[in-house]
Coordinates of C-alpha atoms in Angstrom, one line a residue:
X1 CA -36.7 49.5 17.1
X2 CA -38.3 52.9 16.4
X3 CA -34.9 54.4 16.1
X4 CA -33.7 51.6 13.8
X5 CA -36.7 52.0 11.6
X6 CA -36.1 55.8 11.4
X7 CA -32.4 55.3 10.7
X8 CA -33.4 53.0 7.8
X9 CA -35.6 55.6 6.3
X10 CA -38.8 53.8 7.0
X11 CA -41.8 56.2 7.5
X12 CA -43.5 55.9 10.9
X13 CA -46.9 57.4 11.8
X14 CA -48.1 57.1 15.4
X15 CA -51.6 57.3 16.7
X16 CA -51.9 57.8 20.5
X17 CA -55.3 56.5 21.6
X18 CA -54.8 56.2 25.3
X19 CA -52.1 56.1 28.0
X20 CA -48.3 56.0 27.1
X21 CA -46.4 56.0 30.3
X22 CA -42.7 55.9 31.1
X23 CA -40.9 53.9 28.3
X24 CA -44.2 53.9 26.4
X25 CA -44.1 57.7 26.4
X26 CA -40.9 57.7 24.3
X27 CA -42.1 55.3 21.6
X28 CA -44.3 57.6 19.5
X29 CA -42.0 60.6 19.6
X30 CA -39.5 59.3 17.0
X31 CA -42.3 58.9 14.5
X32 CA -42.6 61.3 11.6
X33 CA -46.2 62.3 12.6
X34 CA -47.9 61.9 16.0
X35 CA -51.7 62.1 16.3
X36 CA -53.3 62.3 19.7
X37 CA -56.9 61.8 20.6
X38 CA -58.7 63.8 23.4
X39 CA -58.4 60.7 25.6
X40 CA -54.6 60.2 25.0
X41 CA -51.6 61.2 27.0
X42 CA -47.8 60.7 27.0
X43 CA -46.0 61.1 30.3
X44 CA -42.7 60.1 31.9
X45 CA -44.7 59.5 35.1
X46 CA -48.4 59.2 35.5
X47 CA -50.7 61.0 37.9
X48 CA -50.7 58.3 40.5
X49 CA -46.9 58.4 40.8
X50 CA -46.8 62.2 41.0
X51 CA -49.5 62.3 43.7
X52 CA -47.4 59.9 45.8
X53 CA -44.1 61.7 45.1
X54 CA -45.1 65.3 45.1
X55 CA -48.6 65.3 46.7
X56 CA -50.0 67.2 43.7
X57 CA -53.6 66.7 42.7
X58 CA -53.4 66.2 38.9
X59 CA -54.8 64.0 36.2
X60 CA -52.7 62.3 33.5
X61 CA -54.4 64.4 30.9
X62 CA -53.3 67.5 32.7
X63 CA -49.8 66.3 32.7
X64 CA -49.3 65.0 29.2
X65 CA -52.6 65.2 27.2
X66 CA -53.0 66.7 23.7
X67 CA -53.3 70.2 25.2
X68 CA -49.8 69.9 26.6
X69 CA -48.0 68.0 23.8
X70 CA -49.7 69.4 20.7
X71 CA -49.9 73.0 21.8
X72 CA -47.0 73.4 24.2
X73 CA -44.2 70.8 24.1
X74 CA -44.4 70.0 20.4
X75 CA -44.1 66.3 21.2
X76 CA -47.4 65.7 19.3
X77 CA -48.3 67.0 15.9
X78 CA -52.1 66.8 15.4
X79 CA -55.0 66.8 17.9
X80 CA -58.0 64.8 16.9
X81 CA -61.4 64.4 18.6
X82 CA -61.6 60.5 18.6
X83 CA -60.3 57.2 17.5
X84 CA -62.3 57.2 14.2
X85 CA -60.8 60.5 13.1
X86 CA -57.3 59.4 14.2
X87 CA -57.4 56.3 12.0
X88 CA -58.8 58.4 9.1
X89 CA -55.9 60.8 9.4
X90 CA -53.4 58.0 9.5
X91 CA -54.9 56.5 6.4
X92 CA -54.7 59.9 4.7
X93 CA -51.0 60.2 5.5
X94 CA -50.2 56.7 4.3
X95 CA -51.9 57.6 1.0
X96 CA -49.3 60.4 0.5
X97 CA -46.4 57.9 0.6
X98 CA -44.9 56.4 -2.5
X99 CA -47.1 53.7 -3.9
X100 CA -46.2 50.0 -4.0
X101 CA -43.9 48.7 -6.7
X102 CA -45.5 45.3 -7.0
X103 CA -47.2 46.1 -10.4
X104 CA -43.8 47.2 -11.8
X105 CA -42.0 44.1 -10.6
X106 CA -44.6 41.7 -11.9
X107 CA -43.2 42.5 -15.4
X108 CA -46.7 42.4 -17.0
X109 CA -47.8 39.2 -15.3
X110 CA -51.1 38.9 -13.5
X111 CA -51.6 37.2 -10.1
X112 CA -53.1 33.8 -10.7
X113 CA -54.2 31.2 -8.2
X114 CA -52.6 27.8 -8.1
X115 CA -54.0 25.2 -10.5
X116 CA -54.6 23.0 -7.4
X117 CA -56.6 23.9 -4.4
X118 CA -54.6 24.9 -1.3
X119 CA -57.0 23.1 0.9
X120 CA -55.7 19.8 -0.6
X121 CA -52.6 20.3 1.6
X122 CA -54.5 18.7 4.4
X123 CA -54.7 15.5 2.4
X124 CA -51.0 15.5 1.3
X125 CA -49.4 15.3 4.7
X126 CA -49.6 11.9 6.3
X127 CA -51.1 11.5 9.8
X128 CA -47.9 9.9 11.0
X129 CA -45.0 12.5 11.0
X130 CA -42.6 9.7 10.2
X131 CA -44.1 9.0 6.8
X132 CA -43.0 10.7 3.6
X133 CA -45.0 12.8 1.1
X134 CA -44.3 14.5 -2.2
X135 CA -43.0 18.0 -1.5
X136 CA -43.6 19.1 -5.1
X137 CA -47.3 18.5 -4.5
X138 CA -47.1 21.0 -1.7
X139 CA -45.4 23.7 -3.8
X140 CA -47.9 23.1 -6.6
X141 CA -50.6 24.3 -4.2
X142 CA -48.8 27.5 -3.2
X143 CA -47.5 29.1 -6.4
X144 CA -49.3 30.8 -9.3
X145 CA -50.7 28.4 -11.9
X146 CA -48.8 25.6 -10.0
X147 CA -45.8 26.3 -12.3
X148 CA -42.1 26.4 -11.2
X149 CA -38.7 26.7 -12.9
X150 CA -36.5 24.1 -11.1
X151 CA -32.8 24.9 -10.4
X152 CA -30.2 22.2 -11.1
X153 CA -32.7 19.3 -10.9
X154 CA -30.0 16.7 -11.9
X155 CA -28.1 17.0 -8.6
X156 CA -28.8 17.2 -4.9
X157 CA -32.0 15.2 -5.3
X158 CA -32.9 15.5 -1.6
X159 CA -33.3 19.3 -2.2
X160 CA -35.8 21.2 -4.4
X161 CA -34.7 24.7 -5.5
X162 CA -36.7 26.7 -8.0
X163 CA -38.3 30.0 -8.8
X164 CA -42.0 30.6 -9.2
X165 CA -44.5 33.5 -9.2
X166 CA -46.6 34.2 -6.1
X167 CA -49.2 36.9 -6.6
X168 CA -47.4 37.6 -9.9
X169 CA -44.1 38.2 -8.2
X170 CA -40.9 36.0 -8.4
X171 CA -40.0 34.1 -5.3
X172 CA -37.3 31.5 -4.7
X173 CA -38.2 28.2 -3.1
X174 CA -35.9 25.9 -1.1
X175 CA -37.5 22.7 0.2
X176 CA -36.6 19.2 1.5
X177 CA -37.5 16.3 -0.7
X178 CA -38.4 13.3 1.5
X179 CA -38.4 10.4 -1.0
X180 CA -35.3 8.2 -0.9
X181 CA -32.9 8.8 -3.7
X182 CA -30.0 6.9 -5.2
X183 CA -26.7 7.7 -3.6
X184 CA -24.5 9.2 -6.4
X185 CA -21.5 7.6 -4.6
X186 CA -23.0 4.1 -4.7
X187 CA -24.3 2.0 -1.9
X188 CA -28.0 2.0 -2.7
X189 CA -30.5 4.7 -1.8
X190 CA -30.3 7.2 1.0
X191 CA -33.2 8.7 2.9
X192 CA -34.6 12.2 2.1
X193 CA -35.1 15.1 4.6
X194 CA -31.3 15.1 5.3
X195 CA -28.7 17.5 4.0
X196 CA -25.9 15.8 1.9
X197 CA -23.0 17.4 0.1
X198 CA -24.7 17.9 -3.3
X199 CA -27.9 19.3 -1.8
X200 CA -26.0 21.7 0.5
X201 CA -23.9 23.0 -2.4
X202 CA -27.1 23.5 -4.4
X203 CA -28.8 25.4 -1.6
X204 CA -25.8 27.7 -1.1
X205 CA -25.5 28.4 -4.9
X206 CA -29.2 29.0 -5.2
X207 CA -29.4 31.2 -2.1
X208 CA -26.4 33.3 -3.3
X209 CA -28.0 33.7 -6.8
X210 CA -31.3 34.7 -5.4
X211 CA -29.6 37.3 -3.2
X212 CA -27.6 38.6 -6.3
X213 CA -30.8 38.7 -8.4
X214 CA -32.9 40.3 -5.6
X215 CA -35.4 37.4 -5.5
X216 CA -37.0 36.8 -2.0
X217 CA -36.5 33.2 -0.8
X218 CA -39.0 30.9 0.9
X219 CA -37.5 28.1 2.9
X220 CA -39.9 25.1 3.3
X221 CA -38.5 22.9 6.0
X222 CA -39.1 19.3 6.7
X223 CA -35.6 18.3 7.8
X224 CA -34.0 15.9 10.2
X225 CA -30.5 17.5 10.0
X226 CA -27.2 17.1 8.3
X227 CA -25.8 13.7 7.2
X228 CA -23.4 12.2 9.7
X229 CA -20.8 9.4 9.7
X230 CA -17.5 8.5 7.9
X231 CA -18.7 9.4 4.4
X232 CA -20.1 12.8 5.5
X233 CA -16.8 13.8 7.3
X234 CA -14.6 12.6 4.4
X235 CA -16.7 14.7 2.0
X236 CA -16.2 17.8 4.1
X237 CA -19.8 18.5 5.1
X238 CA -18.5 20.9 7.7
X239 CA -17.1 23.1 5.0
X240 CA -20.1 22.9 2.7
X241 CA -22.4 23.5 5.7
X242 CA -20.4 26.5 6.7
X243 CA -20.7 27.9 3.2
X244 CA -24.5 27.6 3.4
X245 CA -24.6 29.2 6.9
X246 CA -22.4 32.1 5.7
X247 CA -24.6 32.7 2.7
X248 CA -27.8 32.8 4.7
X249 CA -26.2 34.9 7.4
X250 CA -25.2 37.6 4.9
X251 CA -28.0 37.7 2.4
X252 CA -29.7 41.0 1.9
X253 CA -32.7 39.7 0.0
X254 CA -35.8 39.0 2.2
X255 CA -36.0 35.4 3.4
X256 CA -39.0 33.6 4.9
X257 CA -39.1 30.3 6.6
X258 CA -42.0 27.9 6.8
X259 CA -41.8 24.8 9.1
X260 CA -44.0 22.5 7.2
X261 CA -43.4 19.6 9.6
X262 CA -40.1 18.5 11.1
X263 CA -37.4 21.1 11.9
X264 CA -34.5 19.4 13.7
X265 CA -30.8 19.6 14.2
X266 CA -28.3 21.9 12.5
X267 CA -30.3 21.6 9.3
X268 CA -33.0 23.8 10.9
X269 CA -30.5 26.5 11.5
X270 CA -28.7 26.2 8.1
X271 CA -32.0 26.4 6.2
X272 CA -32.7 29.9 7.6
X273 CA -34.2 28.9 10.9
X274 CA -35.3 31.6 13.3
X275 CA -31.9 32.2 14.9
X276 CA -30.6 33.3 11.5
X277 CA -33.3 36.0 11.4
X278 CA -35.6 35.4 8.5
X279 CA -38.1 38.3 8.1
X280 CA -40.9 35.9 9.3
X281 CA -40.9 32.3 10.4
X282 CA -44.2 30.5 10.1
X283 CA -45.1 27.2 11.7
X284 CA -48.1 25.0 11.0
X285 CA -50.3 22.9 13.4
X286 CA -48.2 19.8 12.4
X287 CA -44.8 21.4 12.9
X288 CA -42.2 19.7 15.2
X289 CA -39.4 22.1 16.2
X290 CA -36.4 20.9 18.3
X291 CA -32.7 20.7 18.1
X292 CA -33.0 16.9 18.7
X293 CA -35.9 14.4 18.8
X294 CA -36.7 13.3 22.4
X295 CA -35.3 9.8 22.1
X296 CA -32.1 11.1 20.4
X297 CA -31.4 13.6 23.2
X298 CA -32.1 11.0 25.9
X299 CA -29.5 8.7 24.4
X300 CA -27.0 11.6 24.1
X301 CA -27.6 12.7 27.7
X302 CA -27.0 9.2 29.1
X303 CA -24.5 7.9 26.5
X304 CA -21.9 7.0 29.1
X305 CA -24.4 4.6 30.8
X306 CA -25.3 2.8 27.5
X307 CA -23.7 0.1 25.4
X308 CA -23.0 0.2 21.6
X309 CA -26.7 -0.8 21.0
X310 CA -27.8 2.1 23.2
X311 CA -29.1 -0.3 25.8
X312 CA -28.6 0.5 29.5
X313 CA -25.3 -1.1 30.6
X314 CA -25.2 -1.0 34.4
X315 CA -25.3 -4.0 36.7
X316 CA -27.3 -2.4 39.5
X317 CA -31.0 -2.9 38.8
X318 CA -32.0 0.1 40.9
X319 CA -29.6 2.3 39.0
X320 CA -30.8 0.9 35.7
X321 CA -34.4 1.7 36.7
X322 CA -33.4 5.3 37.6
X323 CA -31.6 5.8 34.2
X324 CA -34.6 4.3 32.3
X325 CA -37.0 6.7 34.1
X326 CA -34.8 9.7 33.5
X327 CA -34.4 8.8 29.8
X328 CA -38.2 8.5 29.5
X329 CA -38.7 11.9 31.2
X330 CA -36.1 13.5 29.0
X331 CA -37.8 12.1 25.8
X332 CA -41.2 13.1 27.0
X333 CA -40.1 16.6 27.9
X334 CA -38.7 17.2 24.4
X335 CA -41.7 15.7 22.7
X336 CA -43.9 18.1 24.7
X337 CA -41.6 21.0 23.7
X338 CA -41.9 20.0 20.0
X339 CA -45.6 20.8 20.1
X340 CA -46.1 23.8 17.8
X341 CA -48.4 25.7 20.2
X342 CA -45.7 25.3 22.9
X343 CA -43.0 26.6 20.5
X344 CA -45.2 29.6 19.6
X345 CA -45.8 30.4 23.2
X346 CA -42.1 30.4 23.8
X347 CA -41.5 32.7 20.8
X348 CA -39.6 29.9 19.0
X349 CA -41.5 30.8 15.9
X350 CA -43.2 34.0 14.8
X351 CA -46.7 32.8 13.8
X352 CA -48.7 29.6 13.9
X353 CA -51.0 29.2 10.9
X354 CA -53.4 26.7 9.3
X355 CA -52.1 24.9 6.2
X356 CA -55.0 26.5 4.2
X357 CA -53.7 30.0 5.1
X358 CA -50.2 29.4 3.8
X359 CA -50.9 30.5 0.2
X360 CA -52.4 33.8 1.5
X361 CA -49.4 34.4 3.8
X362 CA -47.0 33.8 0.9
X363 CA -48.9 36.3 -1.3
X364 CA -48.8 38.9 1.4
X365 CA -45.0 38.3 2.0
X366 CA -44.3 38.5 -1.7
X367 CA -46.1 41.8 -2.1
X368 CA -44.3 43.2 1.0
X369 CA -41.0 42.1 -0.5
X370 CA -41.5 44.3 -3.5
X371 CA -43.2 47.3 -1.8
X372 CA -40.8 50.0 -3.1
X373 CA -38.2 50.6 -5.7
X374 CA -34.5 51.2 -4.6
X375 CA -34.5 49.2 -1.4
X376 CA -32.4 46.4 -3.0
X377 CA -31.1 45.5 -6.4
X378 CA -33.9 43.5 -8.3
X379 CA -32.6 42.3 -11.6
X380 CA -34.8 41.9 -14.7
X381 CA -35.3 38.1 -15.2
X382 CA -33.3 38.2 -18.4
X383 CA -30.1 38.8 -16.5
X384 CA -30.6 36.5 -13.5
X385 CA -27.5 34.7 -12.2
X386 CA -29.7 31.6 -12.0
X387 CA -29.6 31.4 -15.8
X388 CA -25.8 31.2 -15.7
X389 CA -25.8 28.4 -13.2
X390 CA -28.3 26.3 -15.2
X391 CA -26.1 26.7 -18.3
X392 CA -22.7 26.1 -16.7
X393 CA -23.9 23.2 -14.6
X394 CA -25.9 21.5 -17.4
X395 CA -25.1 17.7 -17.3
X396 CA -23.6 16.0 -20.3
X397 CA -23.5 12.5 -21.6
X398 CA -20.5 11.2 -23.6
X399 CA -20.9 8.8 -26.5
X400 CA -17.5 7.9 -27.9
X401 CA -15.7 11.1 -28.6
X402 CA -18.9 13.2 -28.8
X403 CA -20.2 15.2 -25.9
X404 CA -24.0 15.5 -25.9
X405 CA -25.8 18.1 -23.8
X406 CA -28.6 16.8 -21.7
X407 CA -31.5 19.2 -20.9
X408 CA -31.9 19.9 -17.2
X409 CA -35.3 21.5 -17.4
X410 CA -38.6 19.9 -17.8
X411 CA -41.0 20.9 -20.7
X412 CA -44.4 19.8 -21.8
X413 CA -44.3 17.3 -24.7
X414 CA -47.1 16.2 -26.9
X415 CA -48.8 12.9 -25.8
X416 CA -47.5 10.1 -27.9
X417 CA -49.2 7.0 -29.2
X418 CA -47.4 3.6 -29.2
X419 CA -47.3 1.6 -32.4
X420 CA -46.2 -2.0 -31.9
X421 CA -43.4 -3.3 -34.2
X422 CA -42.8 0.1 -35.7
X423 CA -39.7 2.4 -35.5
X424 CA -40.3 6.0 -34.3
X425 CA -39.0 8.9 -36.4
X426 CA -37.9 11.7 -34.0
X427 CA -36.6 15.2 -34.5
X428 CA -32.9 15.7 -33.9
X429 CA -33.3 19.5 -33.3
X430 CA -35.8 22.3 -32.9
X431 CA -37.2 23.8 -36.0
X432 CA -40.0 23.6 -38.6
X433 CA -41.1 20.3 -40.2
X434 CA -41.6 19.9 -43.9
X435 CA -42.8 16.8 -45.8
X436 CA -42.3 18.5 -49.2
X437 CA -39.0 19.9 -50.6
X438 CA -40.8 23.0 -51.9
X439 CA -44.4 24.3 -52.2
X440 CA -46.3 22.4 -54.9
X441 CA -43.8 19.6 -55.2
X442 CA -44.5 16.0 -54.2
X443 CA -43.8 14.9 -50.6
X444 CA -40.5 13.0 -50.0
X445 CA -42.3 10.0 -48.5
X446 CA -46.1 9.9 -48.1
X447 CA -47.6 7.1 -46.0
X448 CA -47.1 3.8 -47.7
X449 CA -43.8 4.8 -49.4
X450 CA -41.0 2.2 -49.3
X451 CA -37.7 3.8 -48.1
X452 CA -34.2 2.6 -47.6
X453 CA -32.1 3.3 -44.5
X454 CA -30.6 6.8 -44.8
X455 CA -33.1 8.0 -47.4
X456 CA -34.4 11.5 -47.0
X457 CA -38.0 11.5 -45.8
X458 CA -38.5 15.1 -44.7
X459 CA -36.8 18.4 -43.8
X460 CA -36.2 20.5 -40.7
X461 CA -35.9 24.2 -41.3
X462 CA -33.9 26.3 -38.8
X463 CA -33.3 30.0 -39.7
X464 CA -33.8 29.4 -43.5
X465 CA -31.4 26.4 -43.4
X466 CA -32.8 22.9 -44.2
X467 CA -31.5 19.7 -42.7
X468 CA -32.5 16.3 -43.9
X469 CA -34.6 13.8 -41.9
X470 CA -33.3 10.4 -42.8
X471 CA -35.0 7.0 -42.4
X472 CA -33.3 5.1 -39.6
X473 CA -34.0 1.7 -41.2
X474 CA -35.5 0.1 -44.4
X475 CA -39.3 -0.2 -44.5
X476 CA -42.3 1.8 -45.4
X477 CA -43.7 5.0 -44.0
X478 CA -46.6 4.0 -41.8
X479 CA -47.8 7.5 -40.8
X480 CA -46.8 11.1 -40.0
X481 CA -48.0 12.8 -36.9
X482 CA -47.0 16.3 -37.8
X483 CA -48.0 18.5 -40.7
X484 CA -46.0 20.8 -43.1
X485 CA -45.0 24.0 -41.4
X486 CA -45.5 22.7 -37.9
X487 CA -42.9 23.7 -35.2
X488 CA -41.1 20.8 -33.6
X489 CA -38.7 20.4 -30.7
X490 CA -35.7 18.0 -30.4
X491 CA -37.0 14.6 -29.5
X492 CA -40.5 15.1 -30.8
X493 CA -42.2 12.2 -32.5
X494 CA -42.6 12.9 -36.3
X495 CA -43.9 9.6 -37.6
X496 CA -43.5 5.8 -37.9
X497 CA -41.6 3.4 -40.2
X498 CA -42.7 -0.2 -40.3
X499 CA -40.4 -3.0 -41.5

């Protein structure tokens, strides 16, 4: 690993504070700078081995201490009196390296905490791991100001993809949505936490775009696996899944995986699980990591002894008892292995953290991802590939022969009152609202004015061009809720007409 880091151009500074014997003796040498304290030594073989092999009375400091390696062999660079001075020298060298690029890549933004307290995560996750929760509420407690830009929200509803700032830096987020959603192919709702065709395609497109734009990706997993069955095979989920796996296997942008809760099946791998080498994989105290749930694996292991209802189908009571016991043992063993502390002890995850620590970890990972300039292509947000996708994949509605674009992003709108028995006047485009045809002239239709259907009651100005606002029905103007010169957006409430 020292050689790989050196080959990648990553600076390495070694402080030798004590004994480095055999293989350990080689580790500091490849570093760019090696500091040795008076208590340190680096040797191929220590004094005890040499005494036994050659009957020589030596100490390890005599063999490979700073006197030897700093002043004779050249394997060390600087001799320092103690640990404190060694650490100070290392800090001094680090200060000479190029500074972090995080301020540059923030593009003028400042780090801001989430609008919602990260400690509220403890109340979002149900006590029972089989119950669902709102994934967006989790993300809202992790990102700056609790603001996100969602990617293709109109499709793949079991998946959330979006970009948000973390410590002022752009990060991509991929997460499982657990609420049941309508099946676009009919047949009622289908459960969340499973990968279907539309969600897989969205994940692959988002992952490729983030890689192209240089945006680090955070994968928030709570997944049971891929969809299975006749419909899944007919839709070619194998091909779509392979596309996602290919993408995540070849990405150059940093990727980080967080096991929020369940991480099961091939979905765990496809969503940048540890075997696909994310930079860091984090698990929480409620994570459950396994290729299969215990009961599922028990059924698969003894499938030849079970009927179509997965009940034991043997006539011999003793044999049935043995199968039942083994199935119970298999399920119990897997359940034990799914314990996050067991997974961490087996190095099935990199780090086990508290939920309240997750925001801090993401801030650190974001800043590490933007440490220096030139390590990867990082596009200005103006030219992100993500923008192209959102335009090209914008859903449309058809009315007669007219195609109407439907916005696929959410925006804040003014809170509206409801007037019973009245007709709402709404803006048909973005622009500036005017009640008067020109300054100093009377308003088209002040409150109380009787108007006919199609009569001009106001104007919308767009780039010095005026378009008429016409009454949708006969009646009188009840009230206006916007004033002259006020900017408006398509769909905004302008006022009310009462019959």
